[in-house]
Short mmCIF file of C-alpha atoms in Angstrom, two decimals:
data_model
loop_
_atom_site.label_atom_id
_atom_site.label_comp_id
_atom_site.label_asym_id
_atom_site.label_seq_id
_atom_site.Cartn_x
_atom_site.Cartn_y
_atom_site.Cartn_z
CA UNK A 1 0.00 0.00 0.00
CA UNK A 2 1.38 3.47 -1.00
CA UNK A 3 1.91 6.17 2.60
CA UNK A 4 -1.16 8.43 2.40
CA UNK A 5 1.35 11.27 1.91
CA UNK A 6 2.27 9.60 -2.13
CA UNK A 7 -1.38 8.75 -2.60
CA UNK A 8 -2.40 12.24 -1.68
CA UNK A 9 -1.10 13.55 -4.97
CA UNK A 10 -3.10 11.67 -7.26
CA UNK A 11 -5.91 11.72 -5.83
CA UNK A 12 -5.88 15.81 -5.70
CA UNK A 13 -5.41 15.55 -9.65
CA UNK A 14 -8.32 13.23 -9.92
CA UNK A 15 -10.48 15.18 -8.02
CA UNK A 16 -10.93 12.80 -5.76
CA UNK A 17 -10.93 14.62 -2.65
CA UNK A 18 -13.52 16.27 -0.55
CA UNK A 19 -12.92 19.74 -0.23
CA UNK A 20 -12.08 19.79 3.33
CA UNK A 21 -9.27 16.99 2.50
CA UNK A 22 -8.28 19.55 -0.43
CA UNK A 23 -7.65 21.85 1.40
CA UNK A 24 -5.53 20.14 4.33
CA UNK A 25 -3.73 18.83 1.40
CA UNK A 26 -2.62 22.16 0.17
CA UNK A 27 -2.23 23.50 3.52
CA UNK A 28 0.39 20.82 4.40
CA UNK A 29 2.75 21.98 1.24
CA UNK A 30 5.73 23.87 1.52
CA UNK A 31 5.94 26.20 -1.08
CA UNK A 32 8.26 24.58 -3.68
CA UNK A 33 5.60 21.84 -3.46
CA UNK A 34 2.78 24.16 -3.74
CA UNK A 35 4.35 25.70 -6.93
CA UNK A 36 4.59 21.95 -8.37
CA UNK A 37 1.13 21.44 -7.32
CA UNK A 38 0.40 24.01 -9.37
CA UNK A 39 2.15 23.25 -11.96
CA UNK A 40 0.80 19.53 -12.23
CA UNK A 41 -2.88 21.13 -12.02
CA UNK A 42 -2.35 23.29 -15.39
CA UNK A 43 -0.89 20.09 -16.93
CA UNK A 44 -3.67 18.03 -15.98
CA UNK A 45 -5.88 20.28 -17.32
CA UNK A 46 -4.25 20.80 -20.47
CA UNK A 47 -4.13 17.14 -20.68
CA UNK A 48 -7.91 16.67 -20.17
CA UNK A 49 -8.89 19.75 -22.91
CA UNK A 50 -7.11 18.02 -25.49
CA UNK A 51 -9.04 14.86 -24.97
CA UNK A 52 -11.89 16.76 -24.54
CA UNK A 53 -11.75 18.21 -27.82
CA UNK A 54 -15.06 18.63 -29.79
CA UNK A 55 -15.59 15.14 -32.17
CA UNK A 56 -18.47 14.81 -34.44
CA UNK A 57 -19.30 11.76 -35.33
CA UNK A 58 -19.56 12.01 -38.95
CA UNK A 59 -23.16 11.83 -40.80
CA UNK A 60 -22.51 8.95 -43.12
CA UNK A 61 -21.09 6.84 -40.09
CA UNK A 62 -24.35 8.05 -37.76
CA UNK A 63 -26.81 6.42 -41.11
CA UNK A 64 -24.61 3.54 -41.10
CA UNK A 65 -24.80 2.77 -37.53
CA UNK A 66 -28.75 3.27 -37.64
CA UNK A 67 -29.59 1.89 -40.19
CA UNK A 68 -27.62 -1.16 -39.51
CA UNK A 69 -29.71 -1.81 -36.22
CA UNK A 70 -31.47 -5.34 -36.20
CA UNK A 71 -35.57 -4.59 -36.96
CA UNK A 72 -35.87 -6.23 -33.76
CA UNK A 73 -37.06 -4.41 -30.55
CA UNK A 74 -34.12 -3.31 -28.49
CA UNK A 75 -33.05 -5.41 -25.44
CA UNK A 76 -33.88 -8.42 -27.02
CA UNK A 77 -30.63 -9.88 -27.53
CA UNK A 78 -30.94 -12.69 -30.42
CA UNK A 79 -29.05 -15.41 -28.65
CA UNK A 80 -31.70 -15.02 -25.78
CA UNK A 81 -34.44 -14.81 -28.06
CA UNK A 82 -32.94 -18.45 -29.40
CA UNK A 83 -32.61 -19.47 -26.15
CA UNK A 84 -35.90 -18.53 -25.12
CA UNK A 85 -37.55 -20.45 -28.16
CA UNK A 86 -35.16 -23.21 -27.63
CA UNK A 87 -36.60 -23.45 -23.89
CA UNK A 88 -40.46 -23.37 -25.81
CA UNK A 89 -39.83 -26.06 -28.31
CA UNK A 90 -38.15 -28.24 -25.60
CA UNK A 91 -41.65 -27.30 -22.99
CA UNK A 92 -43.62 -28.12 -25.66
CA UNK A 93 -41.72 -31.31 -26.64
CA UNK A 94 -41.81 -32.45 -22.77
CA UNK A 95 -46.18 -31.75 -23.35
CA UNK A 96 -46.48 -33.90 -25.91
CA UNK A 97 -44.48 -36.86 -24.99
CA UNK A 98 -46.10 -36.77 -21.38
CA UNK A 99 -49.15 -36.67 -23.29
CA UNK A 100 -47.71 -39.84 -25.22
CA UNK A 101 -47.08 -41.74 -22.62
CA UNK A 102 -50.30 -41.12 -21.23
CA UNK A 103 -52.23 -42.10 -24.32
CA UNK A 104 -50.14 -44.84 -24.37
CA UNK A 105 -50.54 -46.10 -20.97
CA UNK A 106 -54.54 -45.34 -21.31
CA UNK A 107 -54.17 -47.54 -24.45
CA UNK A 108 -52.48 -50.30 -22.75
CA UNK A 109 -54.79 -50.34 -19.77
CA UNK A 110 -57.44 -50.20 -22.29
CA UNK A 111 -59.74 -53.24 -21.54
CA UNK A 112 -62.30 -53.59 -25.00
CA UNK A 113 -65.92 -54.92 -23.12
CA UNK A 114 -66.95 -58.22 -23.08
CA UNK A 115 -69.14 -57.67 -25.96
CA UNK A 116 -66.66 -56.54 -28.65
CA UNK A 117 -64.31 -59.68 -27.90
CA UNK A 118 -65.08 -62.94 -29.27
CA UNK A 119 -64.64 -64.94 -26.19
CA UNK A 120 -65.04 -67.83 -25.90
CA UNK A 121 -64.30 -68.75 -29.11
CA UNK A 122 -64.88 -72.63 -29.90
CA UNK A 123 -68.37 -73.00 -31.36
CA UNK A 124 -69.42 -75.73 -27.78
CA UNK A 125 -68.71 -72.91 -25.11
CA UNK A 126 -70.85 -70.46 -27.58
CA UNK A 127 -73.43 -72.70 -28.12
CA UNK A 128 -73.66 -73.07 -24.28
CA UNK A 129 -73.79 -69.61 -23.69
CA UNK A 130 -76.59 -69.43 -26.07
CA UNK A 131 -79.77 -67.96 -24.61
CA UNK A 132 -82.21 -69.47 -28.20
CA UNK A 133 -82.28 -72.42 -30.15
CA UNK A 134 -79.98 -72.32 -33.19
CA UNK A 135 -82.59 -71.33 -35.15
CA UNK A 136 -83.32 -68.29 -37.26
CA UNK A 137 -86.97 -67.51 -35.92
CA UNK A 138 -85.67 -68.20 -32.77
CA UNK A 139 -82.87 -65.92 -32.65
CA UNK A 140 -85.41 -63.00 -34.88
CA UNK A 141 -87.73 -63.63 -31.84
CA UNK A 142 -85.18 -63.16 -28.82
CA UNK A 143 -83.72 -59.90 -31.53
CA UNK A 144 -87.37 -58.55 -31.32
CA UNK A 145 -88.16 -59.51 -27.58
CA UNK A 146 -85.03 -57.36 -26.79
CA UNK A 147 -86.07 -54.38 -28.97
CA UNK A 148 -84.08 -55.11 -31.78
CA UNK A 149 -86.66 -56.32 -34.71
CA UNK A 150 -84.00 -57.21 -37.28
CA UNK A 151 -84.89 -60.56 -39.57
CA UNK A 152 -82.41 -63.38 -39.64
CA UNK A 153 -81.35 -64.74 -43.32
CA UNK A 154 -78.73 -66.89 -43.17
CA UNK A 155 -76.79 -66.02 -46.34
CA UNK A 156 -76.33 -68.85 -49.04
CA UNK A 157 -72.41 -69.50 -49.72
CA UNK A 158 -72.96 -70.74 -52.61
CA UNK A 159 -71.00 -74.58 -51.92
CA UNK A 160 -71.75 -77.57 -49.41
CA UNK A 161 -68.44 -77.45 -47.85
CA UNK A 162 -68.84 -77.14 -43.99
CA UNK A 163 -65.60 -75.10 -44.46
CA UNK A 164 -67.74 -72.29 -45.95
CA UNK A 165 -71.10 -72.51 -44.98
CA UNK A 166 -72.94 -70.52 -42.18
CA UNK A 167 -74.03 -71.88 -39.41
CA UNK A 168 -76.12 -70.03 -36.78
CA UNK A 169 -75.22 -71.02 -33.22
CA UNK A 170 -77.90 -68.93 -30.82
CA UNK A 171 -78.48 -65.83 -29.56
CA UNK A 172 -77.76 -64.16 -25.80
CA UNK A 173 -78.22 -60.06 -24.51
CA UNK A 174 -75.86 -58.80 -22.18
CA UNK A 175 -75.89 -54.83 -21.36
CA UNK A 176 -73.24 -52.14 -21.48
CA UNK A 177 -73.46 -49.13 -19.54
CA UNK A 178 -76.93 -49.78 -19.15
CA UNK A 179 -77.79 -50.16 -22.75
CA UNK A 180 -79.15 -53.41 -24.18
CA UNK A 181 -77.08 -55.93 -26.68
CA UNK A 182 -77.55 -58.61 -28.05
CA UNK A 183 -74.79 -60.90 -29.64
CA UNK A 184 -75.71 -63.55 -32.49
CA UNK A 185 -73.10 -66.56 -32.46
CA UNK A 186 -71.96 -67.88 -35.75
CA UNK A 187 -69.97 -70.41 -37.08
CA UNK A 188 -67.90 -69.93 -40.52
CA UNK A 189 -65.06 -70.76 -42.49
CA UNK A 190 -63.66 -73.30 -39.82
CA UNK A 191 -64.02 -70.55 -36.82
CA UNK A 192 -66.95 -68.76 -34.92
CA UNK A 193 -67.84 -65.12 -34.97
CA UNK A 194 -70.96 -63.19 -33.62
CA UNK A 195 -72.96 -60.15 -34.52
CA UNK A 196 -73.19 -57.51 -31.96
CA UNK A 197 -77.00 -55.63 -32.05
CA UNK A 198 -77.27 -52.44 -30.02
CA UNK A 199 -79.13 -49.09 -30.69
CA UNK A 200 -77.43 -46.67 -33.10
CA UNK A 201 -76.58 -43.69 -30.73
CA UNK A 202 -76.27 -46.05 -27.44
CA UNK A 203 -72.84 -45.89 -26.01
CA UNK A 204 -72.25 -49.86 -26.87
CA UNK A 205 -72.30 -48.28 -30.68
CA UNK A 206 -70.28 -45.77 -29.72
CA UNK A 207 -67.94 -47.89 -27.87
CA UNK A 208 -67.42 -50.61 -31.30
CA UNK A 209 -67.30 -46.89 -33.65
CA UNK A 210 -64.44 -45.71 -31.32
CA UNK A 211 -62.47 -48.38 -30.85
CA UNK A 212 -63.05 -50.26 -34.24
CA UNK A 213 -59.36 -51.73 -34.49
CA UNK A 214 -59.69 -52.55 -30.87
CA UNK A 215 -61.07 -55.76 -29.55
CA UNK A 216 -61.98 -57.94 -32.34
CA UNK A 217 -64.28 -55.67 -33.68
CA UNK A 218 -64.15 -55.72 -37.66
CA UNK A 219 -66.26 -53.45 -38.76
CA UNK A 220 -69.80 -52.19 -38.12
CA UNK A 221 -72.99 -51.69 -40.18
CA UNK A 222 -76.27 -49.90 -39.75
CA UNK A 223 -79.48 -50.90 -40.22
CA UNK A 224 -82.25 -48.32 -39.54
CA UNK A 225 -81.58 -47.19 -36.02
CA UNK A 226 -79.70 -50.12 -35.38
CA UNK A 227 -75.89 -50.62 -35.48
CA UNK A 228 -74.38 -54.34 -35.96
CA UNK A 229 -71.13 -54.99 -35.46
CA UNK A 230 -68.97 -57.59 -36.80
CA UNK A 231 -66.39 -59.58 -33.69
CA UNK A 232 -64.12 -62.19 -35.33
CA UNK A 233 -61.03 -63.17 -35.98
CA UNK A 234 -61.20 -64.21 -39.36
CA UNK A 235 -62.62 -62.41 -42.36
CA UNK A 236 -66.24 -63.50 -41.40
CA UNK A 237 -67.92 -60.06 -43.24
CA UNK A 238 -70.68 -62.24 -45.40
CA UNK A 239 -72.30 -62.24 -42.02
CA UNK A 240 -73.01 -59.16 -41.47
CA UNK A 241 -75.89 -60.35 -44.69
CA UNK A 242 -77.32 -62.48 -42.10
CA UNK A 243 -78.98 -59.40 -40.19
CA UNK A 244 -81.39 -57.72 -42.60
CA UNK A 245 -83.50 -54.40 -41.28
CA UNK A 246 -87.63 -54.52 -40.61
CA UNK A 247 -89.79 -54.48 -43.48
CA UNK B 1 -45.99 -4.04 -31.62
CA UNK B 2 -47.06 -0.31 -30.05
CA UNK B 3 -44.22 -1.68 -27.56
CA UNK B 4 -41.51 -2.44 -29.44
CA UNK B 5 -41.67 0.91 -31.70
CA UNK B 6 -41.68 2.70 -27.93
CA UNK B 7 -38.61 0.71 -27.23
CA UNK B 8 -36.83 1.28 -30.55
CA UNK B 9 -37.45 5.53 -30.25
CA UNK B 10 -36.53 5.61 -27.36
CA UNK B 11 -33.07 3.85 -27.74
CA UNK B 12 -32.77 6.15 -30.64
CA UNK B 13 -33.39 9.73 -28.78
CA UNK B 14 -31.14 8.88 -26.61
CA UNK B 15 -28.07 7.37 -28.51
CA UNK B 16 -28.91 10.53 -31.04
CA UNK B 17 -28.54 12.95 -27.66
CA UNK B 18 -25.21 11.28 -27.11
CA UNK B 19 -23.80 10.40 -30.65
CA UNK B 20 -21.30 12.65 -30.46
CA UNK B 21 -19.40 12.27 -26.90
CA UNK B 22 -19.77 8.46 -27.45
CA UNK B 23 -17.89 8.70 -30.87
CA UNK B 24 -15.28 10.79 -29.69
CA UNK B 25 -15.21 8.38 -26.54
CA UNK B 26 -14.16 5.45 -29.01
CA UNK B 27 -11.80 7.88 -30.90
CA UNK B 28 -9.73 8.62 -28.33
CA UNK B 29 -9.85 5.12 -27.11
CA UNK B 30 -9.10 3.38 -30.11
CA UNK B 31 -6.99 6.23 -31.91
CA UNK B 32 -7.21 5.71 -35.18
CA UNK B 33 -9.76 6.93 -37.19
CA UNK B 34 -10.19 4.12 -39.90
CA UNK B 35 -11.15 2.20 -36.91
CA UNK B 36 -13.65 4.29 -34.38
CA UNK B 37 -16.44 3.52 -37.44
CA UNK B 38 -16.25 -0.03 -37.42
CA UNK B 39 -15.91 -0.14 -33.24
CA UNK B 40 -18.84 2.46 -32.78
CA UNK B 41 -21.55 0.96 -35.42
CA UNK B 42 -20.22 -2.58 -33.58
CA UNK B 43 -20.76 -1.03 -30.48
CA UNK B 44 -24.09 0.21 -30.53
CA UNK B 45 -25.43 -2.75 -32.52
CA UNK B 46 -24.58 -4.92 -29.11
CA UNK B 47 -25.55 -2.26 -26.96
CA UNK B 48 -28.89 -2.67 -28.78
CA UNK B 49 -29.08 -6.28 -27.72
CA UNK B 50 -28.05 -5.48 -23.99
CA UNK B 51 -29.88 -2.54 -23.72
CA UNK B 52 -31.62 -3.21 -20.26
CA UNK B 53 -34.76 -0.24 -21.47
CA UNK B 54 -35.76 3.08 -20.50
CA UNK B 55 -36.13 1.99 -17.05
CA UNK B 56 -32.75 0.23 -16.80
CA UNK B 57 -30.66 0.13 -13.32
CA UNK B 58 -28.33 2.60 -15.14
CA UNK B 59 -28.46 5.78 -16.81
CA UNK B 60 -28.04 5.14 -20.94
CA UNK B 61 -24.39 6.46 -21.18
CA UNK B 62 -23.06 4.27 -18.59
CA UNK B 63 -24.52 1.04 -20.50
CA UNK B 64 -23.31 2.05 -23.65
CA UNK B 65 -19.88 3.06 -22.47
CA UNK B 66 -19.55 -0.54 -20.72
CA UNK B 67 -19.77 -1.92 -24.01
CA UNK B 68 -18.11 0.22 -26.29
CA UNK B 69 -15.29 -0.26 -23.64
CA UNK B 70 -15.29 -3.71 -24.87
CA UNK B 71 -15.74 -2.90 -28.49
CA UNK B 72 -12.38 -1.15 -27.99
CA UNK B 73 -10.43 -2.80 -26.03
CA UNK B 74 -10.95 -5.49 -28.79
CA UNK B 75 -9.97 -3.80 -31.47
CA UNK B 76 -7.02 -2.68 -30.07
CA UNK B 77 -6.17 -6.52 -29.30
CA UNK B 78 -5.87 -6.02 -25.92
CA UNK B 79 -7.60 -7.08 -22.41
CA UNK B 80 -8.13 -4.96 -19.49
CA UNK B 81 -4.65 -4.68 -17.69
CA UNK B 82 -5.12 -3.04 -14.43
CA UNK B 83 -2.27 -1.82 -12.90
CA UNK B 84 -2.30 -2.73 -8.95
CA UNK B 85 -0.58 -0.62 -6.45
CA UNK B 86 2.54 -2.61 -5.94
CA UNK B 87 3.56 -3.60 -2.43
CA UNK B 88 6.24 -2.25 -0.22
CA UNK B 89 6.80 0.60 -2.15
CA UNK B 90 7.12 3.92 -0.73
CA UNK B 91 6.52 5.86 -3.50
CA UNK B 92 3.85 6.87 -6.11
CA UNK B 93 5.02 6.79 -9.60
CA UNK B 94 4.48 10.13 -9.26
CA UNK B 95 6.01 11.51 -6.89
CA UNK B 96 9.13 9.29 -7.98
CA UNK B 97 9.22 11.80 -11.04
CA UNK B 98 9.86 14.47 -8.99
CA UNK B 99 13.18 13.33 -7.80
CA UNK B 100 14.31 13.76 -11.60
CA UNK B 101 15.66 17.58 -11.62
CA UNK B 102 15.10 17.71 -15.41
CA UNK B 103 11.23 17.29 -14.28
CA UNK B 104 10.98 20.01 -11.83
CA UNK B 105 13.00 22.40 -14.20
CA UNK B 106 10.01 21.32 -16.56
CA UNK B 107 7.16 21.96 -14.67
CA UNK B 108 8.80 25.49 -13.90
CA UNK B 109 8.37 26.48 -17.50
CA UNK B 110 5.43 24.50 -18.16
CA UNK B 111 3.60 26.97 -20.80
CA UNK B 112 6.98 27.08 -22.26
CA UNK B 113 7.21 23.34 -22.88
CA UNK B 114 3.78 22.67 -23.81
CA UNK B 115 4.02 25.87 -26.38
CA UNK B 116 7.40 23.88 -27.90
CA UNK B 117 6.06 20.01 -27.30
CA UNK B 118 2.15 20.00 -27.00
CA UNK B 119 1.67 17.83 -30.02
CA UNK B 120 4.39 14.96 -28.23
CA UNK B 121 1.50 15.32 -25.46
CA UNK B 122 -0.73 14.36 -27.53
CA UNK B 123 1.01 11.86 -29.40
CA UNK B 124 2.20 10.22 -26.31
CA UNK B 125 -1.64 9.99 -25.21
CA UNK B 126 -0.89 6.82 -28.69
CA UNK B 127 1.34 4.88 -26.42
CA UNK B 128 -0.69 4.68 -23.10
CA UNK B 129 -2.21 1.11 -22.80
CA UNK B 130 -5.92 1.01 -23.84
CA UNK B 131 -6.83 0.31 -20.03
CA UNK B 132 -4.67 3.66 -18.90
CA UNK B 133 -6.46 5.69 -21.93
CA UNK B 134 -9.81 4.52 -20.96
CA UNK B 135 -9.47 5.67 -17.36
CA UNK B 136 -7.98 8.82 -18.27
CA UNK B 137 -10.78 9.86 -20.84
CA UNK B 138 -13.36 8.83 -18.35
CA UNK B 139 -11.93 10.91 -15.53
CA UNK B 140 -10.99 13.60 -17.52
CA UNK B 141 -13.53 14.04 -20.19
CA UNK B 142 -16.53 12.38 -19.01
CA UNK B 143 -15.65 13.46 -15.33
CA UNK B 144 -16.51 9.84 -13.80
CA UNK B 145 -15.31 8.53 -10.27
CA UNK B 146 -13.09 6.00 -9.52
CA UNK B 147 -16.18 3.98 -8.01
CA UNK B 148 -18.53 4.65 -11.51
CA UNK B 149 -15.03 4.09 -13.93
CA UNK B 150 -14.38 0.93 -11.48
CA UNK B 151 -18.32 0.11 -12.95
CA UNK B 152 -17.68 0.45 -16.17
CA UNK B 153 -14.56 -1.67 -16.49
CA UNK B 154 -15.42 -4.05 -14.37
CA UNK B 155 -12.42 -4.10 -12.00
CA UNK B 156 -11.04 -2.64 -8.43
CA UNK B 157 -11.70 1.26 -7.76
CA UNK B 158 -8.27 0.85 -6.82
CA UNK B 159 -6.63 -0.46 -9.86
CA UNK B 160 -8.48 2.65 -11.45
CA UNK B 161 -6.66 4.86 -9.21
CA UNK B 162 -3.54 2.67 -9.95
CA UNK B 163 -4.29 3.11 -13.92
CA UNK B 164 -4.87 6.93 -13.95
CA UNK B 165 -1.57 7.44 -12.03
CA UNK B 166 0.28 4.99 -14.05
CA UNK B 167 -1.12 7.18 -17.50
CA UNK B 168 -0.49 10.48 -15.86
CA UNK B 169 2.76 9.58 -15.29
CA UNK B 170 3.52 8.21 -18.95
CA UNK B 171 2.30 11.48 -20.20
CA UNK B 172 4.38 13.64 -17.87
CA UNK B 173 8.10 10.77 -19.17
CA UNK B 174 6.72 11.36 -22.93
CA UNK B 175 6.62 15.32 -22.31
CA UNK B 176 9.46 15.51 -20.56
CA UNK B 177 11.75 13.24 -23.09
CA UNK B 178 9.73 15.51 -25.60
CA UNK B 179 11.18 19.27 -24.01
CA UNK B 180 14.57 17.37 -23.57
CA UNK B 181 14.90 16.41 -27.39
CA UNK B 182 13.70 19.86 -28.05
CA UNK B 183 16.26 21.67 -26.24
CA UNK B 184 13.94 23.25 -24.02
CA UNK B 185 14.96 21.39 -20.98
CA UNK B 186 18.36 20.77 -19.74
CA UNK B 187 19.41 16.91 -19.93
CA UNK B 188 20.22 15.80 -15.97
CA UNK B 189 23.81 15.98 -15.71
CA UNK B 190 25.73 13.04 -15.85
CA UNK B 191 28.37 12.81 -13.31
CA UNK B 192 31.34 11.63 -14.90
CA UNK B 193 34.30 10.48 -12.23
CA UNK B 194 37.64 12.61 -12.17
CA UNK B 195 40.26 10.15 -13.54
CA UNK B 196 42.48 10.76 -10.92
CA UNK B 197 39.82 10.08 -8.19
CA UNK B 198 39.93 6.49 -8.55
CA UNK B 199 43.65 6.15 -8.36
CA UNK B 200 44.06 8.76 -5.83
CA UNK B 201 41.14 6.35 -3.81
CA UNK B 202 43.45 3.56 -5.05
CA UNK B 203 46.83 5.01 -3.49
CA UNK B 204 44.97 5.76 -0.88
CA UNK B 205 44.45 1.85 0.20
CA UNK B 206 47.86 1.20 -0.18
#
């Protein structure tokens, strides 16, 4: 650290001193010092008019300089502009996975109902779940008695071969979310299938519209206010010929 | 979009307001007038980005000059070289000058020097370091205290005190080589020894 005696001398040119330490300063000079002070003071000053000197800054430079300002706002300094989009795209990209994974997880917890899966699925376990006779009155009866007064025609394939021929295997309601179904068993092309009857703007329509590729839902068909669905495994669509609307 | 025009005029008023002292700021900083265009557009384009608004912590001047500081202190290819007050010492660089004679007999005839060697001042202003030059045009022209030049720079009030001296007193060597080449000041005397002192000190021992 420099004595406060040294110090005092540059501080006095910088004007760094309060006037009552001014004037102790000068008060404490002999006076060969006092005409150095002096002295130093007029070449300080001289010093700090010629880099005080008027500068213009030149016209053409003051347009360049302006005009050469980004369009964007000031304060908005581009890397933190990037930044801040950078830190959007990323929040936005953290949304929609979350939301991915939660669709996904809803998907995989997604149980189809009872209805829209074809189980069982060997013809003696349908046939025993059957609520009619394997007969097509039978089953256009229970259709009716349940509200749904579709006619049964069984469709003709065309050959004798067990392989392709439709067989009807009964009839049995069940109810989802309180609305009324009925599923018609069937047996064709070497595996079963059933026909799911419910009431075109009930939510087990819904349900087999919405989630068409889910269970074993195939497709589904309307008939008047009536929507049929079509649950197999196999391409079993002829069947869907077997339900025809009221006359 | 109302906001952003607000923003923009505003910026404007006030760089137009102090266009001038700024450029003159990065002239004598930089010294060399091919340059001070390049470092002043460059300047105030980054000042744009940093600008913290009409509202800012710091009055408009003081934010620009922090980064035009930068801006020139690049383009001179330097860094900021404070200049600490170095231990043990027991005297200023200063008032070390003042034990050359050649420096009093100068600052006797002052007017008389700077009439004869006022453009060596100036010159010698050139071969300051950009950190000395910076402190020196802040406390001299723009009239700023160690504490606000210690802002601005980014380093010890201190080392700004250190800085100024350390300029002032590279001015006052320049001048006073200056006024010796011219004749105006009287060379310190070299003391040359008497021939005969040595032997006479060497006859002596025996």
């Amino acid at each position: 650290m420099k004595p406060p005696r040294e110090a005092t001398w540059s501080a006095y040119l910088d004007g760094a001193m309060n006037d009552e330490d001014a004037r102790a300063f000068e008060s404490s000079l002999n006076e060969e010092e006092r005409h150095r002070l002096d002295a130093e003071v007029r070449l300080e000053k001289r010093i700090a008019a010629k880099l005080s000197e008027e500068q213009v800054c030149p016209e053409d430079v003051w347009q360049d300089t302006v005009t050469s300002l980004p369009r964007r706002a000031p304060g908005t300094n581009l890397a933190a502009t990037h930044r801040h989009w950078l830190l959007r795209a990323l929040g936005a990209l953290a949304a929609i996975s979350v939301v991915s994974v939660a669709f996904l997880l809803l998907q995989v917890r997604y149980v189809p109902p009872e209805f829209m899966v074809l189980e069982p699925e060997d013809r003696a376990a349908l046939s025993a779940l059957s609520e009619t006779y394997p007969d097509p009155d039978a089953v256009e009866s229970y259709l009716a008695a349940h509200g749904f007064p579709l006619r049964v025609r069984i469709p003709a394939t065309g050959t004798t071969s067990s392989e392709t021929q439709i067989e009807l295997i009964g009839a049995r309601d069940t109810v989802y979310q309180e609305s009324a179904v009925v599923e018609v068993y069937f047996q064709y092309g070497g595996a079963c299938a059933k026909l799911v009857v419910a009431q075109q703007d009930s939510s087990p329509a819904a349900a087999m519209e919405r989630h068409g590729a889910k269970g074993d839902v195939i497709t589904v068909k309307h008939l008047g206010r009536f929507a049929v669905g079509l649950v197999a495994r196999h391409d079993a669509r002829v069947l869907l010929d077997a339900l025809k609307p009221p006359e | 979009m109302g906001h952003k025009a607000n923003l923009r005029r505003a910026f404007l008023e006030q760089l137009e307001r102090n266009r001038h002292d700024l450029y003159r700021f990065v002239l004598r900083t930089v010294w060399d007038t091919s340059v001070a265009p390049s470092v002043f557009r460059g300047g105030v384009a980054r000042a744009w980005d940093a600008w913290a608004g009409p509202h800012g912590d710091e009055p408009f001047r003081v934010q620009l000059l922090r980064v035009l500081v930068q801006e020139c202190l690049a383009a001179n290819g330097e860094t900021l070289r404070p200049a600490l007050p170095v231990a043990g010492t027991d005297q200023s660089l200063l008032d070390g000058l003042t034990g050359i004679p050649p420096y009093l007999d100068m600052l006797s005839r002052l007017e008389e020097v700077l009439a004869a060697c006022g453009g060596d001042l100036f010159r010698a202003l050139r071969t300051l370091s950009t950190t000395d030059r910076i402190c020196l045009v802040l406390r001299d022209v723009e009239g700023y205290s160690y504490d606000a030049i210690s802002r601005i720079l980014g380093m010890p009030a201190a080392s700004v005190e250190a800085c100024l001296e350390r300029g002032r007193c590279g001015l006052r060597k320049a001048l006073l080589h200056a006024a010796i080449e011219a004749g105006v000041v009287k060379p310190e005397p070299k003391i040359i020894p008497h021939p005969h002192a040595k032997r006479a000190q060497g006859g002596g021992a025996q």
